[in-house]
Amino acid sequence: MTSRKLGIAIVGIGGAVGTTMVAGIELIKKGLVSTDGLPLAGIADDILVDYGDIVFAGWDVFPDHLAKAAEQHEVLTLKQFAAVEEALRTIKPWPAVADSKFLSNIDGSNHLSMASHRESIDKVKSDLAEFRTTVDSVVVINLASTEKLAAEGNESFNSLADLEKALDDNSKDISPAMLYAYAAIAEGVPYGNFTPSLAADVPALIEFADKQRVPIAGKDGKTGQTFIKTVLAPALRSRSLKVEGWYSTNILGNRDGLALSNEDSLASKLKTKSSVLEDILGYDVEDHIVDIKYYRPRGDNKEAWDNIDISGFLGQPMQLKVNFLCKDSILAAPLAIEIARCLELAQQRGEAGIQEQLSVFFKLPMSKNDKPEHAFHRQEEMLLKWLTKH
Ligand SMILES: NC(=O)c1ccc[n+]([C@@H]2O[C@H](COP(=O)([O-])OP(=O)(O)OC[C@H]3O[C@@H](n4cnc5c(N)ncnc54)[C@H](O)[C@@H]3O)[C@@H](O)[C@H]2O)c1
């Protein structure tokens, strides 16, 4: 058992996943819930920080303390909410770095009005430095609303020198997600991106993380439909069942769904959700369709349908249907907690740059070569091997 105290600084702490992480750890500390749903519970306990030694802080564009935020998201049961309400009330988000150009339909008042990118970065760095005085180490996890798809191939993102110049020039192409990532890396704080937004995955920030010796991981948490897809697709491949088409659709009604009802944010999400299948199967599935719709009545209870058309021996066609009625934040929060514990361990071990062994947690894993591993069983093997080394 370790006794290091870990501070998780969450970008978007007032969100459904952020508040569920904080509430979940509080409920564990009080002994009111088990560690079910936390995939690393009981694994590498002697080297990962204890769940009871985790504390939280973070930024949000909404100023409400976390009790008010959690009440709005309605993820917790009333009993669970009552048990942690007081603890949640003590956490108030720091003012956020925000830019309506990258996120237009989420509009909160709790944001910085800095004159320059450099000033925003300095403020985020000082928030982190202050938080670090209260714990042994800090990790940043991005759980903010999905931003509009940034210009990925932008030349100023290709090298650290170019990015530094673009920061000095207050380039409008640099998103808040990138500013947070830059600030974390500059401050020597490990950074995990649970969202599809472009952040530490640009070459300039990968170079910066290597230079600063900071572990980074991302992106986009693999929680529901894509999780199941990366379990099923390797099995179909192993049995030589040819995938003729895969139709995936979702409805969700939380704030994440609202952000995704904006076409530009949706484009970011569809990009990370669509890339897995061909890589696993080794051939193109022309009729691979992924769709997400905002549907308010469901709140945080997402429903996902998959229709898979396959053909087998003698060319005979078959179908497989999956209907996953899941709870978005209940699946996501424990993964974000495990990512933070692993990033802390990576830093303890002196590891830096892309942490590919965390691929199992992401839809679009950051990889040191251009072929990320998507198959769930191989990703899991990679993580367990890393956890049990030494
Ligand atoms: N829930 C899942 O299963 C899942 C899976 C994969 C990825 N994600 C991603 O995780 C993120 C969080 O999901 P959620 O359901 O908690 O969404 P949410 O909308 O409830 O929470 C996002 C929070 O981020 C805040 N925010 C927006 N811009 C910000 C900024 N610039 N700085 C600080 N805070 C900012 C919002 O005010 C909001 O409180 C989303 O990007 C989502 O796509 C979620």
Short mmCIF file of N, CA and C in Angstrom, two decimals, residues 48-172:
data_model
loop_
_atom_site.label_atom_id
_atom_site.label_comp_id
_atom_site.label_asym_id
_atom_site.label_seq_id
_atom_site.Cartn_x
_atom_site.Cartn_y
_atom_site.Cartn_z
N LEU A 48 0.13 1.71 -7.03
CA LEU A 48 -0.76 2.81 -7.42
C LEU A 48 -1.27 3.52 -6.17
N VAL A 49 -1.56 4.82 -6.28
CA VAL A 49 -2.08 5.52 -5.09
C VAL A 49 -3.43 4.93 -4.70
N ASP A 50 -3.69 4.97 -3.42
CA ASP A 50 -4.93 4.45 -2.88
C ASP A 50 -6.09 5.39 -3.26
N TYR A 51 -7.26 4.82 -3.53
CA TYR A 51 -8.42 5.68 -3.86
C TYR A 51 -8.70 6.67 -2.73
N GLY A 52 -8.44 6.23 -1.51
CA GLY A 52 -8.71 7.09 -0.35
C GLY A 52 -7.72 8.25 -0.22
N ASP A 53 -6.65 8.23 -1.02
CA ASP A 53 -5.65 9.30 -0.94
C ASP A 53 -5.77 10.28 -2.11
N ILE A 54 -6.94 10.30 -2.73
CA ILE A 54 -7.14 11.21 -3.87
C ILE A 54 -7.98 12.41 -3.44
N VAL A 55 -7.56 13.60 -3.86
CA VAL A 55 -8.37 14.81 -3.64
C VAL A 55 -8.51 15.56 -4.98
N PHE A 56 -9.46 16.48 -5.03
CA PHE A 56 -9.78 17.11 -6.32
C PHE A 56 -9.79 18.63 -6.26
N ALA A 57 -9.51 19.23 -7.41
CA ALA A 57 -9.75 20.65 -7.65
C ALA A 57 -9.92 20.77 -9.16
N GLY A 58 -10.22 21.97 -9.65
CA GLY A 58 -10.31 22.10 -11.11
C GLY A 58 -11.03 23.36 -11.56
N TRP A 59 -11.16 23.44 -12.88
CA TRP A 59 -11.72 24.63 -13.52
C TRP A 59 -13.07 24.31 -14.14
N ASP A 60 -13.96 25.31 -14.19
CA ASP A 60 -15.19 25.16 -14.99
C ASP A 60 -15.71 26.54 -15.36
N VAL A 61 -16.40 26.61 -16.48
CA VAL A 61 -17.00 27.88 -16.89
C VAL A 61 -18.24 28.20 -16.07
N PHE A 62 -18.78 27.19 -15.36
CA PHE A 62 -19.88 27.45 -14.43
C PHE A 62 -19.32 27.64 -13.02
N PRO A 63 -19.76 28.67 -12.30
CA PRO A 63 -19.13 28.97 -11.01
C PRO A 63 -19.63 28.12 -9.84
N ASP A 64 -20.71 27.33 -10.06
CA ASP A 64 -21.35 26.65 -8.94
C ASP A 64 -20.43 25.68 -8.22
N HIS A 65 -20.61 25.58 -6.88
CA HIS A 65 -19.87 24.54 -6.16
C HIS A 65 -20.39 23.18 -6.64
N LEU A 66 -19.62 22.14 -6.32
CA LEU A 66 -19.93 20.84 -6.94
C LEU A 66 -21.23 20.20 -6.48
N ALA A 67 -21.73 20.60 -5.29
CA ALA A 67 -23.01 20.03 -4.85
C ALA A 67 -24.11 20.49 -5.79
N LYS A 68 -24.08 21.78 -6.13
CA LYS A 68 -25.11 22.31 -7.03
C LYS A 68 -24.97 21.68 -8.42
N ALA A 69 -23.72 21.55 -8.86
CA ALA A 69 -23.50 20.96 -10.19
C ALA A 69 -23.99 19.51 -10.22
N ALA A 70 -23.64 18.74 -9.19
CA ALA A 70 -24.01 17.31 -9.17
C ALA A 70 -25.53 17.15 -9.12
N GLU A 71 -26.17 18.05 -8.40
CA GLU A 71 -27.63 17.99 -8.29
C GLU A 71 -28.26 18.14 -9.69
N GLN A 72 -27.68 19.03 -10.48
CA GLN A 72 -28.22 19.24 -11.83
C GLN A 72 -28.01 18.04 -12.74
N HIS A 73 -26.88 17.36 -12.58
CA HIS A 73 -26.59 16.24 -13.50
C HIS A 73 -27.43 15.00 -13.21
N GLU A 74 -27.90 14.87 -11.95
CA GLU A 74 -28.76 13.74 -11.56
C GLU A 74 -28.15 12.37 -11.88
N VAL A 75 -26.85 12.25 -11.64
CA VAL A 75 -26.21 10.94 -11.85
C VAL A 75 -26.28 10.12 -10.57
N LEU A 76 -26.10 10.79 -9.43
CA LEU A 76 -26.07 10.08 -8.14
C LEU A 76 -27.49 9.76 -7.69
N THR A 77 -27.63 8.70 -6.89
CA THR A 77 -28.93 8.47 -6.27
C THR A 77 -29.10 9.53 -5.17
N LEU A 78 -30.32 9.74 -4.73
CA LEU A 78 -30.56 10.76 -3.69
C LEU A 78 -29.78 10.44 -2.43
N LYS A 79 -29.70 9.14 -2.11
CA LYS A 79 -28.98 8.71 -0.91
C LYS A 79 -27.48 9.02 -1.05
N GLN A 80 -26.95 8.72 -2.22
CA GLN A 80 -25.52 8.99 -2.45
C GLN A 80 -25.26 10.50 -2.41
N PHE A 81 -26.15 11.26 -3.01
CA PHE A 81 -25.98 12.71 -3.03
C PHE A 81 -25.98 13.27 -1.61
N ALA A 82 -26.94 12.79 -0.80
CA ALA A 82 -27.03 13.29 0.58
C ALA A 82 -25.75 12.99 1.36
N ALA A 83 -25.15 11.82 1.09
CA ALA A 83 -23.95 11.42 1.85
C ALA A 83 -22.73 12.28 1.51
N VAL A 84 -22.68 12.85 0.30
CA VAL A 84 -21.47 13.59 -0.10
C VAL A 84 -21.72 15.07 -0.32
N GLU A 85 -22.96 15.50 -0.13
CA GLU A 85 -23.31 16.88 -0.44
C GLU A 85 -22.38 17.89 0.23
N GLU A 86 -22.11 17.65 1.51
CA GLU A 86 -21.28 18.61 2.25
C GLU A 86 -19.86 18.69 1.67
N ALA A 87 -19.30 17.54 1.37
CA ALA A 87 -17.94 17.51 0.80
C ALA A 87 -17.93 18.20 -0.56
N LEU A 88 -18.97 17.96 -1.37
CA LEU A 88 -19.03 18.58 -2.71
C LEU A 88 -19.18 20.10 -2.61
N ARG A 89 -19.86 20.52 -1.57
CA ARG A 89 -20.10 21.96 -1.39
C ARG A 89 -18.79 22.74 -1.17
N THR A 90 -17.76 22.03 -0.69
CA THR A 90 -16.49 22.73 -0.37
C THR A 90 -15.64 22.95 -1.62
N ILE A 91 -16.02 22.34 -2.74
CA ILE A 91 -15.18 22.52 -3.95
C ILE A 91 -15.88 23.45 -4.94
N LYS A 92 -15.18 24.54 -5.22
CA LYS A 92 -15.71 25.54 -6.15
C LYS A 92 -14.72 25.65 -7.32
N PRO A 93 -15.21 25.59 -8.55
CA PRO A 93 -14.28 25.61 -9.69
C PRO A 93 -13.48 26.91 -9.78
N TRP A 94 -12.21 26.75 -10.19
CA TRP A 94 -11.40 27.93 -10.54
C TRP A 94 -11.94 28.50 -11.85
N PRO A 95 -11.74 29.80 -12.08
CA PRO A 95 -12.17 30.38 -13.37
C PRO A 95 -11.47 29.69 -14.55
N ALA A 96 -12.23 29.43 -15.59
CA ALA A 96 -11.75 28.64 -16.73
C ALA A 96 -11.08 29.49 -17.80
N VAL A 97 -10.29 28.81 -18.61
CA VAL A 97 -9.80 29.42 -19.85
C VAL A 97 -10.82 29.01 -20.91
N ALA A 98 -11.52 29.97 -21.47
CA ALA A 98 -12.60 29.61 -22.40
C ALA A 98 -12.55 30.48 -23.65
N ASP A 99 -13.13 29.97 -24.73
CA ASP A 99 -13.15 30.71 -25.99
C ASP A 99 -14.37 30.25 -26.78
N SER A 100 -15.32 31.17 -26.97
CA SER A 100 -16.59 30.78 -27.61
C SER A 100 -16.38 30.33 -29.06
N LYS A 101 -15.22 30.65 -29.61
CA LYS A 101 -14.93 30.20 -30.98
C LYS A 101 -14.82 28.66 -31.03
N PHE A 102 -14.41 28.07 -29.91
CA PHE A 102 -14.22 26.62 -29.87
C PHE A 102 -15.38 25.88 -29.23
N LEU A 103 -16.24 26.63 -28.52
CA LEU A 103 -17.38 26.00 -27.85
C LEU A 103 -18.47 27.04 -27.77
N SER A 104 -19.50 26.90 -28.63
CA SER A 104 -20.45 28.00 -28.73
C SER A 104 -21.72 27.78 -27.92
N ASN A 105 -22.11 26.51 -27.65
CA ASN A 105 -23.42 26.37 -27.00
C ASN A 105 -23.35 26.05 -25.50
N ILE A 106 -22.18 26.20 -24.88
CA ILE A 106 -22.06 26.12 -23.43
C ILE A 106 -21.55 27.48 -22.97
N ASP A 107 -22.37 28.16 -22.18
CA ASP A 107 -22.05 29.56 -21.91
C ASP A 107 -22.10 29.85 -20.41
N GLY A 108 -20.96 29.80 -19.75
CA GLY A 108 -20.92 30.09 -18.32
C GLY A 108 -20.15 31.37 -18.05
N SER A 109 -20.31 31.91 -16.83
CA SER A 109 -19.71 33.22 -16.56
C SER A 109 -18.35 33.11 -15.87
N ASN A 110 -17.95 31.90 -15.47
CA ASN A 110 -16.76 31.75 -14.63
C ASN A 110 -15.51 31.55 -15.49
N HIS A 111 -15.14 32.58 -16.23
CA HIS A 111 -13.93 32.41 -17.03
C HIS A 111 -12.99 33.61 -16.90
N LEU A 112 -11.74 33.36 -17.20
CA LEU A 112 -10.72 34.41 -17.11
C LEU A 112 -10.92 35.37 -18.28
N SER A 113 -10.58 36.64 -18.05
CA SER A 113 -10.55 37.52 -19.22
C SER A 113 -9.13 38.05 -19.33
N MET A 114 -8.26 37.17 -19.77
CA MET A 114 -6.85 37.52 -19.89
C MET A 114 -6.58 38.15 -21.24
N ALA A 115 -5.59 39.03 -21.25
CA ALA A 115 -5.29 39.74 -22.49
C ALA A 115 -4.52 38.86 -23.46
N SER A 116 -3.84 37.82 -22.95
CA SER A 116 -3.00 37.04 -23.86
C SER A 116 -3.01 35.56 -23.47
N HIS A 117 -2.62 34.71 -24.42
CA HIS A 117 -2.48 33.27 -24.14
C HIS A 117 -1.49 33.06 -23.00
N ARG A 118 -0.40 33.81 -23.03
CA ARG A 118 0.64 33.63 -22.00
C ARG A 118 0.09 33.89 -20.61
N GLU A 119 -0.77 34.91 -20.49
CA GLU A 119 -1.36 35.21 -19.16
C GLU A 119 -2.28 34.08 -18.71
N SER A 120 -3.06 33.54 -19.64
CA SER A 120 -3.95 32.41 -19.30
C SER A 120 -3.12 31.23 -18.82
N ILE A 121 -2.05 30.94 -19.56
CA ILE A 121 -1.18 29.81 -19.18
C ILE A 121 -0.60 30.04 -17.79
N ASP A 122 -0.14 31.25 -17.53
CA ASP A 122 0.46 31.54 -16.21
C ASP A 122 -0.55 31.33 -15.09
N LYS A 123 -1.81 31.71 -15.36
CA LYS A 123 -2.84 31.55 -14.32
C LYS A 123 -3.09 30.06 -14.04
N VAL A 124 -3.19 29.26 -15.11
CA VAL A 124 -3.41 27.82 -14.94
C VAL A 124 -2.21 27.21 -14.20
N LYS A 125 -1.01 27.65 -14.57
CA LYS A 125 0.19 27.13 -13.90
C LYS A 125 0.17 27.49 -12.42
N SER A 126 -0.26 28.70 -12.10
CA SER A 126 -0.24 29.08 -10.67
C SER A 126 -1.33 28.34 -9.90
N ASP A 127 -2.48 28.05 -10.54
CA ASP A 127 -3.50 27.20 -9.88
C ASP A 127 -2.88 25.84 -9.53
N LEU A 128 -2.15 25.28 -10.50
CA LEU A 128 -1.57 23.95 -10.30
C LEU A 128 -0.49 23.98 -9.21
N ALA A 129 0.33 25.04 -9.25
CA ALA A 129 1.42 25.13 -8.27
C ALA A 129 0.85 25.23 -6.85
N GLU A 130 -0.24 26.00 -6.73
CA GLU A 130 -0.84 26.15 -5.40
C GLU A 130 -1.45 24.83 -4.93
N PHE A 131 -2.12 24.14 -5.84
CA PHE A 131 -2.74 22.84 -5.50
C PHE A 131 -1.66 21.86 -5.05
N ARG A 132 -0.49 21.94 -5.72
CA ARG A 132 0.58 20.98 -5.42
C ARG A 132 1.12 21.15 -3.99
N THR A 133 0.94 22.34 -3.43
CA THR A 133 1.46 22.54 -2.06
C THR A 133 0.64 21.73 -1.04
N THR A 134 -0.54 21.23 -1.46
CA THR A 134 -1.41 20.52 -0.51
C THR A 134 -1.33 19.00 -0.67
N VAL A 135 -0.62 18.51 -1.70
CA VAL A 135 -0.59 17.07 -2.00
C VAL A 135 0.84 16.66 -2.37
N ASP A 136 1.04 15.35 -2.64
CA ASP A 136 2.38 14.91 -3.05
C ASP A 136 2.59 15.09 -4.54
N SER A 137 1.51 14.87 -5.31
CA SER A 137 1.65 15.11 -6.75
C SER A 137 0.29 15.46 -7.35
N VAL A 138 0.37 16.10 -8.52
CA VAL A 138 -0.86 16.55 -9.20
C VAL A 138 -0.88 15.97 -10.61
N VAL A 139 -2.09 15.61 -11.08
CA VAL A 139 -2.30 15.18 -12.46
C VAL A 139 -3.46 15.99 -13.02
N VAL A 140 -3.38 16.42 -14.27
CA VAL A 140 -4.51 17.13 -14.90
C VAL A 140 -5.27 16.15 -15.80
N ILE A 141 -6.60 16.13 -15.64
CA ILE A 141 -7.44 15.33 -16.54
C ILE A 141 -8.42 16.28 -17.24
N ASN A 142 -8.42 16.25 -18.57
CA ASN A 142 -9.35 17.10 -19.31
C ASN A 142 -10.70 16.41 -19.44
N LEU A 143 -11.71 17.00 -18.82
CA LEU A 143 -13.09 16.50 -18.91
C LEU A 143 -14.02 17.62 -19.34
N ALA A 144 -13.48 18.59 -20.05
CA ALA A 144 -14.31 19.72 -20.50
C ALA A 144 -15.12 19.30 -21.72
N SER A 145 -16.15 20.09 -22.01
CA SER A 145 -16.99 19.84 -23.18
C SER A 145 -16.12 19.72 -24.43
N THR A 146 -16.58 18.89 -25.35
CA THR A 146 -15.83 18.68 -26.59
C THR A 146 -15.79 19.97 -27.41
N GLU A 147 -14.58 20.36 -27.78
CA GLU A 147 -14.42 21.58 -28.56
C GLU A 147 -14.62 21.30 -30.05
N LYS A 148 -14.83 22.36 -30.75
CA LYS A 148 -14.89 22.28 -32.21
C LYS A 148 -13.57 21.68 -32.73
N LEU A 149 -13.66 20.91 -33.79
CA LEU A 149 -12.47 20.29 -34.37
C LEU A 149 -11.46 21.37 -34.76
N ALA A 150 -10.31 21.38 -34.07
CA ALA A 150 -9.30 22.41 -34.38
C ALA A 150 -8.55 22.01 -35.64
N ALA A 151 -7.92 22.99 -36.22
CA ALA A 151 -7.19 22.74 -37.47
C ALA A 151 -5.96 21.89 -37.16
N GLU A 152 -6.15 20.55 -37.24
CA GLU A 152 -5.13 19.61 -36.78
C GLU A 152 -3.79 19.79 -37.49
N GLY A 153 -3.86 19.98 -38.78
CA GLY A 153 -2.61 20.08 -39.55
C GLY A 153 -1.97 21.46 -39.49
N ASN A 154 -2.54 22.34 -38.66
CA ASN A 154 -2.03 23.71 -38.55
C ASN A 154 -0.50 23.70 -38.39
N GLU A 155 0.18 24.48 -39.19
CA GLU A 155 1.64 24.42 -39.18
C GLU A 155 2.24 24.81 -37.84
N SER A 156 1.56 25.71 -37.12
CA SER A 156 2.16 26.14 -35.85
C SER A 156 2.06 25.06 -34.77
N PHE A 157 1.33 23.96 -35.05
CA PHE A 157 1.26 22.88 -34.06
C PHE A 157 2.32 21.82 -34.31
N ASN A 158 3.10 22.00 -35.40
CA ASN A 158 4.00 20.92 -35.79
C ASN A 158 5.31 20.86 -35.05
N SER A 159 5.73 21.98 -34.46
CA SER A 159 6.96 21.94 -33.66
C SER A 159 6.80 22.88 -32.48
N LEU A 160 7.54 22.60 -31.43
CA LEU A 160 7.44 23.42 -30.23
C LEU A 160 7.82 24.87 -30.52
N ALA A 161 8.86 25.05 -31.32
CA ALA A 161 9.30 26.41 -31.63
C ALA A 161 8.17 27.19 -32.31
N ASP A 162 7.48 26.54 -33.24
CA ASP A 162 6.38 27.23 -33.94
C ASP A 162 5.21 27.50 -33.00
N LEU A 163 4.94 26.55 -32.11
CA LEU A 163 3.83 26.75 -31.17
C LEU A 163 4.15 27.91 -30.21
N GLU A 164 5.40 27.97 -29.75
CA GLU A 164 5.80 29.06 -28.84
C GLU A 164 5.56 30.41 -29.54
N LYS A 165 5.89 30.45 -30.80
CA LYS A 165 5.72 31.71 -31.54
C LYS A 165 4.22 32.04 -31.67
N ALA A 166 3.43 31.01 -31.98
CA ALA A 166 1.98 31.22 -32.13
C ALA A 166 1.37 31.67 -30.80
N LEU A 167 1.90 31.16 -29.70
CA LEU A 167 1.41 31.60 -28.38
C LEU A 167 1.75 33.07 -28.16
N ASP A 168 2.99 33.42 -28.50
CA ASP A 168 3.39 34.83 -28.35
C ASP A 168 2.52 35.75 -29.20
N ASP A 169 2.11 35.23 -30.38
CA ASP A 169 1.29 36.04 -31.29
C ASP A 169 -0.20 35.97 -30.97
N ASN A 170 -0.57 35.24 -29.89
CA ASN A 170 -1.99 35.03 -29.53
C ASN A 170 -2.79 34.47 -30.68
N SER A 171 -2.23 33.47 -31.35
CA SER A 171 -2.92 32.87 -32.50
C SER A 171 -4.33 32.43 -32.12
N LYS A 172 -5.29 32.75 -32.97
CA LYS A 172 -6.69 32.39 -32.72
C LYS A 172 -6.94 30.91 -32.97
#
